[in-house]
mmCIF file of C-alpha atoms and ligand atoms in Angstrom:
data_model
loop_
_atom_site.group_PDB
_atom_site.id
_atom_site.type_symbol
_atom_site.label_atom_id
_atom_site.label_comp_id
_atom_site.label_asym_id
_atom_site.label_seq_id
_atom_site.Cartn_x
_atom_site.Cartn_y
_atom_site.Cartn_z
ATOM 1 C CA UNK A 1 -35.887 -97.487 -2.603
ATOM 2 C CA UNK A 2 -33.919 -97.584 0.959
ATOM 3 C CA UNK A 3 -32.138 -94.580 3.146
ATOM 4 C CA UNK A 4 -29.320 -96.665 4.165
ATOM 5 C CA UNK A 5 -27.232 -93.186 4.864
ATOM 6 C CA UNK A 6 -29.106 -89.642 5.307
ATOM 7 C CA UNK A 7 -27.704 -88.548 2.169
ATOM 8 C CA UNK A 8 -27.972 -91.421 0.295
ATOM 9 C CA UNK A 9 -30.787 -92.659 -1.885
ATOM 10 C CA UNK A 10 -30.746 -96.101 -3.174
ATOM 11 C CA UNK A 11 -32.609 -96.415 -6.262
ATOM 12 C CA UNK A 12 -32.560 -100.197 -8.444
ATOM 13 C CA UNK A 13 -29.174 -100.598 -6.262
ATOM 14 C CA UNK A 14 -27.568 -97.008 -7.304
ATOM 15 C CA UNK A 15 -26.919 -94.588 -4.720
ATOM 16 C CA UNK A 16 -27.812 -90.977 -5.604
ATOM 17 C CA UNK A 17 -27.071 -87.858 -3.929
ATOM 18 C CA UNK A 18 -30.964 -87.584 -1.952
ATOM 19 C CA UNK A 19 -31.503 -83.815 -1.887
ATOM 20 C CA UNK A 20 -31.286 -83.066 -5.126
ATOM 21 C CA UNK A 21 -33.191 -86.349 -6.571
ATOM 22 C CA UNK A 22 -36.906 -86.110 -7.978
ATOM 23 C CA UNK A 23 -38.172 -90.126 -7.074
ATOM 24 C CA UNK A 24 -40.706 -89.433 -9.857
ATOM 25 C CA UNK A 25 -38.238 -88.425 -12.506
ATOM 26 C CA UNK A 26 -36.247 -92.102 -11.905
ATOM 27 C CA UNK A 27 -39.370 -93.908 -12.537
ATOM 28 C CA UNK A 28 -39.630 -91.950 -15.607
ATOM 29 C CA UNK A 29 -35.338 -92.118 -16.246
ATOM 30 C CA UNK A 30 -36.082 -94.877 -18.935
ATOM 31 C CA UNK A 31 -38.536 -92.984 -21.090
ATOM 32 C CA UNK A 32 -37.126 -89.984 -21.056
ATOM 33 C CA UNK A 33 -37.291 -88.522 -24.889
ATOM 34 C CA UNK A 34 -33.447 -88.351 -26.275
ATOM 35 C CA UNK A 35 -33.160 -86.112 -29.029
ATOM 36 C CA UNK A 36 -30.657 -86.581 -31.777
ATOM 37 C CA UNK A 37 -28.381 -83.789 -30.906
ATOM 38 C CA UNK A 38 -28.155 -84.548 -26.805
ATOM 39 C CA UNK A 39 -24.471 -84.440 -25.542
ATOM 40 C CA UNK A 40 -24.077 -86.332 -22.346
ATOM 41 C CA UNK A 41 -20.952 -86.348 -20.310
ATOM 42 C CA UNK A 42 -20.906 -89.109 -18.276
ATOM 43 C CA UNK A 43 -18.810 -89.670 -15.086
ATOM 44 C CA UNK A 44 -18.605 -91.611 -11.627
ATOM 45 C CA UNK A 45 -17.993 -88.217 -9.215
ATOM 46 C CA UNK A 46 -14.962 -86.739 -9.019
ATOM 47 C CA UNK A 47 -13.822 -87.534 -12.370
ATOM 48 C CA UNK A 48 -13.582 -84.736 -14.315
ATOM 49 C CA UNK A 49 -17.267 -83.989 -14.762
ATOM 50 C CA UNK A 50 -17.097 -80.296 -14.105
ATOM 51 C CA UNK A 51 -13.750 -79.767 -16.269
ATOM 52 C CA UNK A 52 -15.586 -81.319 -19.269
ATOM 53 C CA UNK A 53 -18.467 -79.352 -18.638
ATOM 54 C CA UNK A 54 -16.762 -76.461 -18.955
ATOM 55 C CA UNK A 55 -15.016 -77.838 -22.695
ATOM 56 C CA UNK A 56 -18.355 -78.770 -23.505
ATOM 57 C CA UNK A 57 -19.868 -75.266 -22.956
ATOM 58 C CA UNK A 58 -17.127 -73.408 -24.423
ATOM 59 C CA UNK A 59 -16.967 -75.603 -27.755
ATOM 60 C CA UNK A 60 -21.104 -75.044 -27.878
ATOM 61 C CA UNK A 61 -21.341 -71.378 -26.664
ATOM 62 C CA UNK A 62 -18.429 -68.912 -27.048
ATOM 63 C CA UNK A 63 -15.293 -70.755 -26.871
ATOM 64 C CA UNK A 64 -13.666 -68.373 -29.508
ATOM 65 C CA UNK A 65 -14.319 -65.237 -28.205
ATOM 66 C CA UNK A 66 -14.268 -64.169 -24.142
ATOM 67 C CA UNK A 67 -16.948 -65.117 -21.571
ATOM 68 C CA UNK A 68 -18.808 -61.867 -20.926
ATOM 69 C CA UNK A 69 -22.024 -63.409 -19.691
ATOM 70 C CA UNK A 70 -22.880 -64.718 -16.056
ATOM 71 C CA UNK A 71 -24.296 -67.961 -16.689
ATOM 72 C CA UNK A 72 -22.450 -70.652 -14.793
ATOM 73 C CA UNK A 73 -21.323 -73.418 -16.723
ATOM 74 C CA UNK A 74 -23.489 -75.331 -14.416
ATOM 75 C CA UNK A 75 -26.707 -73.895 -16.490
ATOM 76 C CA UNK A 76 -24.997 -74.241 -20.306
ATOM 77 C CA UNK A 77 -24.377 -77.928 -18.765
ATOM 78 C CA UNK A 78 -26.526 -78.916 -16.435
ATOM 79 C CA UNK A 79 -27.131 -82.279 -14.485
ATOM 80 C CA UNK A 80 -29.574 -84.784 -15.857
ATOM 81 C CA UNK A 81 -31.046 -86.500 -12.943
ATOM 82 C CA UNK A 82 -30.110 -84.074 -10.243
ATOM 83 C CA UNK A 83 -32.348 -80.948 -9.486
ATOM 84 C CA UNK A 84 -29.632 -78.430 -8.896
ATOM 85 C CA UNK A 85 -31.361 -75.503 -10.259
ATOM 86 C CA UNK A 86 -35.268 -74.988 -10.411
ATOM 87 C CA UNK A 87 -35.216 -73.835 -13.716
ATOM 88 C CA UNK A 88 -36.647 -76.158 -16.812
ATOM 89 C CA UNK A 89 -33.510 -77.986 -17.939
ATOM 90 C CA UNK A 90 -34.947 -80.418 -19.903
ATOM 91 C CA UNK A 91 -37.015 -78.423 -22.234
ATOM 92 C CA UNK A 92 -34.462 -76.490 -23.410
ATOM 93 C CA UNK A 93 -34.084 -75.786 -26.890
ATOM 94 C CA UNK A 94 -31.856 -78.491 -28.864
ATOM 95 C CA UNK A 95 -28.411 -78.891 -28.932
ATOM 96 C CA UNK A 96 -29.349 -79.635 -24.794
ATOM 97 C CA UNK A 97 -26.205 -81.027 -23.250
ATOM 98 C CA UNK A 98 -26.014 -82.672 -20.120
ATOM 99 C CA UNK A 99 -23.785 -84.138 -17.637
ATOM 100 C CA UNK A 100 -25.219 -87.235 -15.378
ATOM 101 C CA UNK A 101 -23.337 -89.538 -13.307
ATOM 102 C CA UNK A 102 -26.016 -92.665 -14.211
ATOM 103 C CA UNK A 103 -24.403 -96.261 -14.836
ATOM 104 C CA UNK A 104 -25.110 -97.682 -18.028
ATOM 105 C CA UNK A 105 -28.278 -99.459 -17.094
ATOM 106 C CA UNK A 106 -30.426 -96.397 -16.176
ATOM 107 C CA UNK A 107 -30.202 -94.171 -18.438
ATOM 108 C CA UNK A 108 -32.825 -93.554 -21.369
ATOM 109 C CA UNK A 109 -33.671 -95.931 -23.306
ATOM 110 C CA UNK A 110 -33.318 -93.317 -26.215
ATOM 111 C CA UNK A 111 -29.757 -92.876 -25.759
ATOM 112 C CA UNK A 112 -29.379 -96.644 -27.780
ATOM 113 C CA UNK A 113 -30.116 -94.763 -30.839
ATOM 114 C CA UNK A 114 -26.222 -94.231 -31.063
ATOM 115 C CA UNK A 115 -27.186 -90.662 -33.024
ATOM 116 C CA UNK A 116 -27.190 -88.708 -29.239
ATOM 117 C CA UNK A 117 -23.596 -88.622 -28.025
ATOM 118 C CA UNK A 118 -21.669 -89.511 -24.634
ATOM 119 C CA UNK A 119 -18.689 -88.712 -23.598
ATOM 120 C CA UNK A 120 -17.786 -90.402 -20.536
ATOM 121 C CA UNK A 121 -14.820 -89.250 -18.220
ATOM 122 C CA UNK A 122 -12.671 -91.381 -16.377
ATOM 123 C CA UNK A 123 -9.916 -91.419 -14.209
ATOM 124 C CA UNK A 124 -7.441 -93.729 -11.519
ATOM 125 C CA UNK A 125 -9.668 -94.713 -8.877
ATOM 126 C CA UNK A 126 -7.255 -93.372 -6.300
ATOM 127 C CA UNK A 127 -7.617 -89.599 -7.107
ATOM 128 C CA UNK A 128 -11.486 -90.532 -7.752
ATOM 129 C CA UNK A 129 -11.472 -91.494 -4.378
ATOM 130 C CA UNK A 130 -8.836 -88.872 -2.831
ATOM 131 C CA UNK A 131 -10.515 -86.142 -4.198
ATOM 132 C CA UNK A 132 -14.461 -87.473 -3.159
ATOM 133 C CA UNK A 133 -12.835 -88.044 0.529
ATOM 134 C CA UNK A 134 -11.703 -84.393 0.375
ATOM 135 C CA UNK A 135 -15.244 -83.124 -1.128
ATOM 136 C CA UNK A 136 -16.980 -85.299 1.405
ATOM 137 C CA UNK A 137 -15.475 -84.326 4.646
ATOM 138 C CA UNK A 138 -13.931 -81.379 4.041
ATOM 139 C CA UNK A 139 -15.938 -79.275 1.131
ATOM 140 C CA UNK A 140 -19.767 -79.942 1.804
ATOM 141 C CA UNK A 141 -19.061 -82.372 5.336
ATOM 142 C CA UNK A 142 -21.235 -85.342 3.720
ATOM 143 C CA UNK A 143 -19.548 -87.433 6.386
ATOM 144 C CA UNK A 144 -17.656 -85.182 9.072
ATOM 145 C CA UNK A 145 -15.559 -87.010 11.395
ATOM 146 C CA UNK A 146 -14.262 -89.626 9.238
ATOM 147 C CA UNK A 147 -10.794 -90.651 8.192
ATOM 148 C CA UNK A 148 -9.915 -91.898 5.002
ATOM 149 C CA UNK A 149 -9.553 -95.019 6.149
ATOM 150 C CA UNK A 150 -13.694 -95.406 7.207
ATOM 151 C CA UNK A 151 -13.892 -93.590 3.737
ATOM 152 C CA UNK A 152 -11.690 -96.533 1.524
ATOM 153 C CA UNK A 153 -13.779 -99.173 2.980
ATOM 154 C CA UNK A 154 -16.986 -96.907 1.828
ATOM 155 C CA UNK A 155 -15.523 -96.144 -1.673
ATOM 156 C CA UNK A 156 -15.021 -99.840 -2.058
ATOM 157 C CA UNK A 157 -18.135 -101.104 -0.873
ATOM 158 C CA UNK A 158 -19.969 -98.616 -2.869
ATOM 159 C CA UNK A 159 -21.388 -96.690 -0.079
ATOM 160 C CA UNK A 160 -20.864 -93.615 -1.634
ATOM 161 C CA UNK A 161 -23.155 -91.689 -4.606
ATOM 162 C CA UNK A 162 -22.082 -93.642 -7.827
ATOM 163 C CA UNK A 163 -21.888 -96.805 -5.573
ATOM 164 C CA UNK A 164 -18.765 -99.166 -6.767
ATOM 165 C CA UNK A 165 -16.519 -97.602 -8.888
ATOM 166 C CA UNK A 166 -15.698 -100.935 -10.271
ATOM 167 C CA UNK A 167 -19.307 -101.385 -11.448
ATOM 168 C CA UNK A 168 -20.059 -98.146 -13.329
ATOM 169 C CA UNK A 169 -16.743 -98.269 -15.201
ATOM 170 C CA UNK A 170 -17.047 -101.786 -16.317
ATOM 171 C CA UNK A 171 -20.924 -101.051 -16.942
ATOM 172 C CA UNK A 172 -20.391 -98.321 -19.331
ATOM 173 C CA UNK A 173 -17.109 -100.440 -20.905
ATOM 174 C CA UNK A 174 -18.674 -103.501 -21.487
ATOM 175 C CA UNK A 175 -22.297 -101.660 -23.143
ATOM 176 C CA UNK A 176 -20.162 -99.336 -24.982
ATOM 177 C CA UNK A 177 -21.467 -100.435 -28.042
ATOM 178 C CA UNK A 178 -24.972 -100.082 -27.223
ATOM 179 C CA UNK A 179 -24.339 -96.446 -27.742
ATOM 180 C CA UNK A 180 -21.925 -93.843 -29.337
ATOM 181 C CA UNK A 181 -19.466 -92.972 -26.751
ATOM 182 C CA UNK A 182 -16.247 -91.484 -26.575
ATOM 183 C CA UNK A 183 -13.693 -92.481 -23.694
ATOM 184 C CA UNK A 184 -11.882 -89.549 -22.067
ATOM 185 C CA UNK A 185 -9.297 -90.287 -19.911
ATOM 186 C CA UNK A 186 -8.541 -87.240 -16.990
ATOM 187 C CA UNK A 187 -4.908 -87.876 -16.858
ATOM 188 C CA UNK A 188 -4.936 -87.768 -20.615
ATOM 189 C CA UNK A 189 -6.221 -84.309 -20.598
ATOM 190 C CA UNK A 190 -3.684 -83.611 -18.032
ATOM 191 C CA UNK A 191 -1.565 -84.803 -20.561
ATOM 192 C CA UNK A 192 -2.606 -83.120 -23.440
ATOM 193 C CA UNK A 193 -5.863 -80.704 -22.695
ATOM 194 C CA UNK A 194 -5.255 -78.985 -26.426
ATOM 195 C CA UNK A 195 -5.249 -82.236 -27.907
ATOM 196 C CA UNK A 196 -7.934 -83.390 -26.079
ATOM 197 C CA UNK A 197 -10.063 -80.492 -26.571
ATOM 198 C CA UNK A 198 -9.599 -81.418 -30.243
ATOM 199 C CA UNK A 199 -10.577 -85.311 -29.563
ATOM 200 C CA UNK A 200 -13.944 -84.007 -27.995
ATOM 201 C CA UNK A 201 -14.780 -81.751 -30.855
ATOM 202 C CA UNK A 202 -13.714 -84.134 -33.404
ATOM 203 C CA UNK A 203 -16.125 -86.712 -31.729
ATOM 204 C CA UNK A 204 -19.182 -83.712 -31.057
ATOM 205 C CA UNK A 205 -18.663 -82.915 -34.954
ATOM 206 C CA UNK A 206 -18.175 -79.526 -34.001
ATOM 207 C CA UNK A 207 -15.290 -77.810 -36.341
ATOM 208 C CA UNK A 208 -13.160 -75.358 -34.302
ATOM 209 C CA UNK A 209 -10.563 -72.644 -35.516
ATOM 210 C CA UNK A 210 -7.137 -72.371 -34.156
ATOM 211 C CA UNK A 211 -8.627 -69.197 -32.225
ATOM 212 C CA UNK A 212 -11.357 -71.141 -31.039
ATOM 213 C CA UNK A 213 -9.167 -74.161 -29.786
ATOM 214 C CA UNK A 214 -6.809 -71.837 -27.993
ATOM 215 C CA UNK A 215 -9.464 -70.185 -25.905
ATOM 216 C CA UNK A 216 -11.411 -73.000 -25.071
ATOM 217 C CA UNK A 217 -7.676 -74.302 -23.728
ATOM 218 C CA UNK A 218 -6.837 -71.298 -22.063
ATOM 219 C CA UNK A 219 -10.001 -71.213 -20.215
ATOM 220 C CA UNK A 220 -10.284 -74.887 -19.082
ATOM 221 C CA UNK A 221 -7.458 -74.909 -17.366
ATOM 222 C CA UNK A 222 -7.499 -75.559 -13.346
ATOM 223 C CA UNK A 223 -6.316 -71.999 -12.642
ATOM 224 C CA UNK A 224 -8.589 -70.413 -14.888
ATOM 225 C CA UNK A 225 -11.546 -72.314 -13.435
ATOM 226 C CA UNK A 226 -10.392 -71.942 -10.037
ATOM 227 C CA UNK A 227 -11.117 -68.375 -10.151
ATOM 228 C CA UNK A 228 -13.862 -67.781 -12.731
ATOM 229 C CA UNK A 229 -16.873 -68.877 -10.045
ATOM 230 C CA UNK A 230 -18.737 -68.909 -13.128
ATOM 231 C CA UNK A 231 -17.053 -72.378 -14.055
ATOM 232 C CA UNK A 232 -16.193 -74.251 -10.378
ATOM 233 C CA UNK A 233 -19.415 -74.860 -7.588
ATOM 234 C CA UNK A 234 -17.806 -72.867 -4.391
ATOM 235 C CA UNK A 235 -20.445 -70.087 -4.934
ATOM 236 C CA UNK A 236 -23.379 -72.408 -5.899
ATOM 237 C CA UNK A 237 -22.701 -74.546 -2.684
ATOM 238 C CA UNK A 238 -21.742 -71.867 -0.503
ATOM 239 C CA UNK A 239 -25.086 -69.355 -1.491
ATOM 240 C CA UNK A 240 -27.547 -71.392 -3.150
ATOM 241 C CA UNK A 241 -26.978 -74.576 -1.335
ATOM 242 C CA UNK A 242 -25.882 -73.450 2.251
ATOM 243 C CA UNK A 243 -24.089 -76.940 1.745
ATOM 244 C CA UNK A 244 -20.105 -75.347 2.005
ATOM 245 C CA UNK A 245 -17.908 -74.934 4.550
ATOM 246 C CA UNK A 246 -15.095 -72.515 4.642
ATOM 247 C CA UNK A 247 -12.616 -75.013 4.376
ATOM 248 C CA UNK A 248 -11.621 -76.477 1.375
ATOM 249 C CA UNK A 249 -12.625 -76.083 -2.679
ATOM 250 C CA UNK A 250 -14.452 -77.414 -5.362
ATOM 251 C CA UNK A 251 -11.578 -77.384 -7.174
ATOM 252 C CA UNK A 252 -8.859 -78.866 -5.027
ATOM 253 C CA UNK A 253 -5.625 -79.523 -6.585
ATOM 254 C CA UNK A 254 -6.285 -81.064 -10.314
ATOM 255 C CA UNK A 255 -3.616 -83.113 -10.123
ATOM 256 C CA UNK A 256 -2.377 -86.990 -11.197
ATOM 257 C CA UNK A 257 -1.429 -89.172 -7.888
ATOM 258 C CA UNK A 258 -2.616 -86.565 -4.967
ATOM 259 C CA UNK A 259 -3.366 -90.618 -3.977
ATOM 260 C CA UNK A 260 0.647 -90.834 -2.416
ATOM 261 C CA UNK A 261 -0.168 -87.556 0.209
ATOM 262 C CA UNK A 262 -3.433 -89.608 1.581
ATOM 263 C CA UNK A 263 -3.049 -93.376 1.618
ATOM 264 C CA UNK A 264 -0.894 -95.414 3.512
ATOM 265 C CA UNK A 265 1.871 -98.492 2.307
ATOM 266 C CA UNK A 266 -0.458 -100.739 3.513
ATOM 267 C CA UNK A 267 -4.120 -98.676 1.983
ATOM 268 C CA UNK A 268 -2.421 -98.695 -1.135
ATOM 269 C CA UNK A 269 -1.291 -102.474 -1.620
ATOM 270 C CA UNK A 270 -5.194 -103.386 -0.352
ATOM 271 C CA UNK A 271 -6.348 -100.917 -2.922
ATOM 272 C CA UNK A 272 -3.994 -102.620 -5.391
ATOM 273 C CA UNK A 273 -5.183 -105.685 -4.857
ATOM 274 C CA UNK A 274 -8.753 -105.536 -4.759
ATOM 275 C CA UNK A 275 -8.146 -102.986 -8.246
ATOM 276 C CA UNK A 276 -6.492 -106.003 -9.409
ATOM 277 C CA UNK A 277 -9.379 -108.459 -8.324
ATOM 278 C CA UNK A 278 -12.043 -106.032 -9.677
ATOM 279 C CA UNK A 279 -10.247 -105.313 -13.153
ATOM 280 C CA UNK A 280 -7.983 -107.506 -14.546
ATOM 281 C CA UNK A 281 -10.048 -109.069 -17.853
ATOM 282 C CA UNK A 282 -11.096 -104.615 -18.317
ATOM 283 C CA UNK A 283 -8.647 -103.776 -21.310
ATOM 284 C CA UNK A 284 -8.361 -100.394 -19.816
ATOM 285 C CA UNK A 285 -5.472 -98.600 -19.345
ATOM 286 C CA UNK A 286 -4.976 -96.420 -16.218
ATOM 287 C CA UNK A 287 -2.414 -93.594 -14.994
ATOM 288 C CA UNK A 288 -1.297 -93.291 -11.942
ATOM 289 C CA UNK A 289 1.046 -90.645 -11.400
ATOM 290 C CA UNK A 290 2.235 -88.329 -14.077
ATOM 291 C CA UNK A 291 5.986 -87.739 -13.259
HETATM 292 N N1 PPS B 301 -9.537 -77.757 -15.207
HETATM 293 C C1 PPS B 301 -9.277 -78.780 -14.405
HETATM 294 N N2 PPS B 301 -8.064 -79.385 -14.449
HETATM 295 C C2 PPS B 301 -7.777 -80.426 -13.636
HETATM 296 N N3 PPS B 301 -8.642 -80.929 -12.708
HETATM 297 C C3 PPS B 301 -9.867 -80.356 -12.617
HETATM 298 C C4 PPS B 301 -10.245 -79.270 -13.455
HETATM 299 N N4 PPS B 301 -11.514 -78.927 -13.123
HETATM 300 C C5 PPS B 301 -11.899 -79.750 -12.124
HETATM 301 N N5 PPS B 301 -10.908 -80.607 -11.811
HETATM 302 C C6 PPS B 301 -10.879 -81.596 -10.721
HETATM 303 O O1 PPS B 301 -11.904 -82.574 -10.853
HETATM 304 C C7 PPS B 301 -12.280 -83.019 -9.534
HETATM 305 C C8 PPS B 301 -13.778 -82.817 -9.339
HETATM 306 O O2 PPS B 301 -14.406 -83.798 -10.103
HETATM 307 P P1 PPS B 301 -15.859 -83.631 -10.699
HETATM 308 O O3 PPS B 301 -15.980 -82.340 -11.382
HETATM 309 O O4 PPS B 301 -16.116 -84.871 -11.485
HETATM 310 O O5 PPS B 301 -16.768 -83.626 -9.386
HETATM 311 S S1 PPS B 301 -18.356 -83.871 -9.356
HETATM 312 O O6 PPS B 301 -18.574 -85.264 -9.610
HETATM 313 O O7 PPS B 301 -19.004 -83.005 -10.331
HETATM 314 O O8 PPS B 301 -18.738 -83.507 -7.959
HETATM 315 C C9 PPS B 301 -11.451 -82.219 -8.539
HETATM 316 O O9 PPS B 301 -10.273 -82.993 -8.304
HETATM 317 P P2 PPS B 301 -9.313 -82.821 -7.033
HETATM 318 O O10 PPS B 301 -8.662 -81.488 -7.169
HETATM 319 O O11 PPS B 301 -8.338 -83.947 -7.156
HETATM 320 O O12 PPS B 301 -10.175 -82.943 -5.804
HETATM 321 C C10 PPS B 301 -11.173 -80.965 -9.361
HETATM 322 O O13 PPS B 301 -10.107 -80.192 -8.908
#
């Protein structure tokens, strides 16, 4: 392991978030005991993690009746190798369901059974890295002072947690059948959040009524979980953490190509090409704006 940034922890060349990481518990990542019925949502950050978390919890807890209990999403969902909470997360009673943002090659050995399920997130690198530079140096001030262009050449190098995008996207593609996984796409649930609310379920063998489906839509929506702190981390970094400023939220804008406010002509064609570079022989398709 090496501190080549205050914040960051390098661990078998995957850079984790340091101050919520237990060293012990990576040694210990590979042995970890899956259980049949473990959900995993699986990201790089920024990708629509906390929106799936919050489909994920309603589908398992309430989603067809109203939320009248405080527990944040964060605790019906919490993260696998990050300590955000002190309580026993791993212990819980089964279904458990997790989010992590762990490439391919360090998570549990277990999870190769294919019977515990992953749903992995992903969405156009751009807003992955528009909405990171925002939560970065604006939200939690990771890296104050620095201008997206300091930040691109980060992103790209993989000097950010998650390291290169390009890696942990063509990690989890190419082992995909190591393990049963379902692909999300976040401009797809843009797209379609009903239908992909269904997708997910479908997938988690969980049947939902029409009653069910229509709450779970109505409250996974950006505006919804913009103001239910319940299901968005301004509280929990703001009180818990000390870690927010008053600028900014955890939920920015939610949007498909934010990308054309931040990067310049020329940002965007070096982006383009190194994307290009990076994934050209990765059969996966991308969105880039949604108009
Ligand atoms: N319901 C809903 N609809 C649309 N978009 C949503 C929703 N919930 C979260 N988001 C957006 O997801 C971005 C945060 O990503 P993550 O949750 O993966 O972040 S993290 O990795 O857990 O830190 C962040 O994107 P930006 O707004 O572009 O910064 C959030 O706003």
């Amino acid at each position: 392991m090496d501190n080549k940034d205050t914040y960051l922890l390098n661990f078998k060349g995957y850079n984790f978030e340091s101050s919520f990481v237990d060293a012990d518990f990576l040694e210990y990542l590979d042995d970890f005991e899956i259980r049949d019925d473990d959900v995993f949502i699986i990201t790089f950050p920024k990708s629509g993690t906390t929106w799936t978390q919050q489909i994920l919890s309603l589908i398992y807890f309430e989603g067809h009746r109203n939320r009248t209990e405080d527990l944040a999403t964060l605790d019906r969902v919490p993260f696998f190798e990050y300590k955000i909470r002190k309580t026993d997360f791993l212990n819980r009673p089964s279904p458990r369901l997790f989010c992590s943002h762990l490439p391919y090659y360090l998570v549990p050995k277990g999870l190769k059974n294919k019977k515990a399920k992953i749903i992995y997130v992903y969405r156009n690198p751009k807003d992955v890295m528009t909405s990171f530079f925002h939560f970065s140096n604006v939200v939690v001030r990771l890296e104050p002072g620095n201008d997206m262009e300091h930040f691109m050449k980060r992103f790209l190098d993989g000097n950010v947690v998650g390291s290169r995008w390009f890696d942990h996207i063509r990690g989890w593609y190419e082992h995909r059948h190591d393990f049963s996984i379902l692909f999300m796409m976040y401009e797809e649930m843009k797209k379609d959040l009903r239908s992909s609310v269904l997708k997910i379920s479908r997938f988690l063998e969980k049947e939902l009524s029409e009653e069910d489906v229509e709450a779970i839509v109505k409250q996974a929506t950006f505006q919804n979980m913009k103001s239910d702190p319940r299901a968005n981390y301004d509280e929990i970094l703001k009180y818990e953490f000390g870690k927010r400023t008053d600028e900014g939220h955890f939920l920015r804008k939610g949007t498909v190509g934010d990308w054309k406010h931040h990067l310049t002509v020329e940002q965007n064609e070096r982006f383009d090409k190194i994307f290009q570079r990076n994934m050209k022989d990765l059969p996966l398709k991308f969105i880039w704006d949604l108009n």
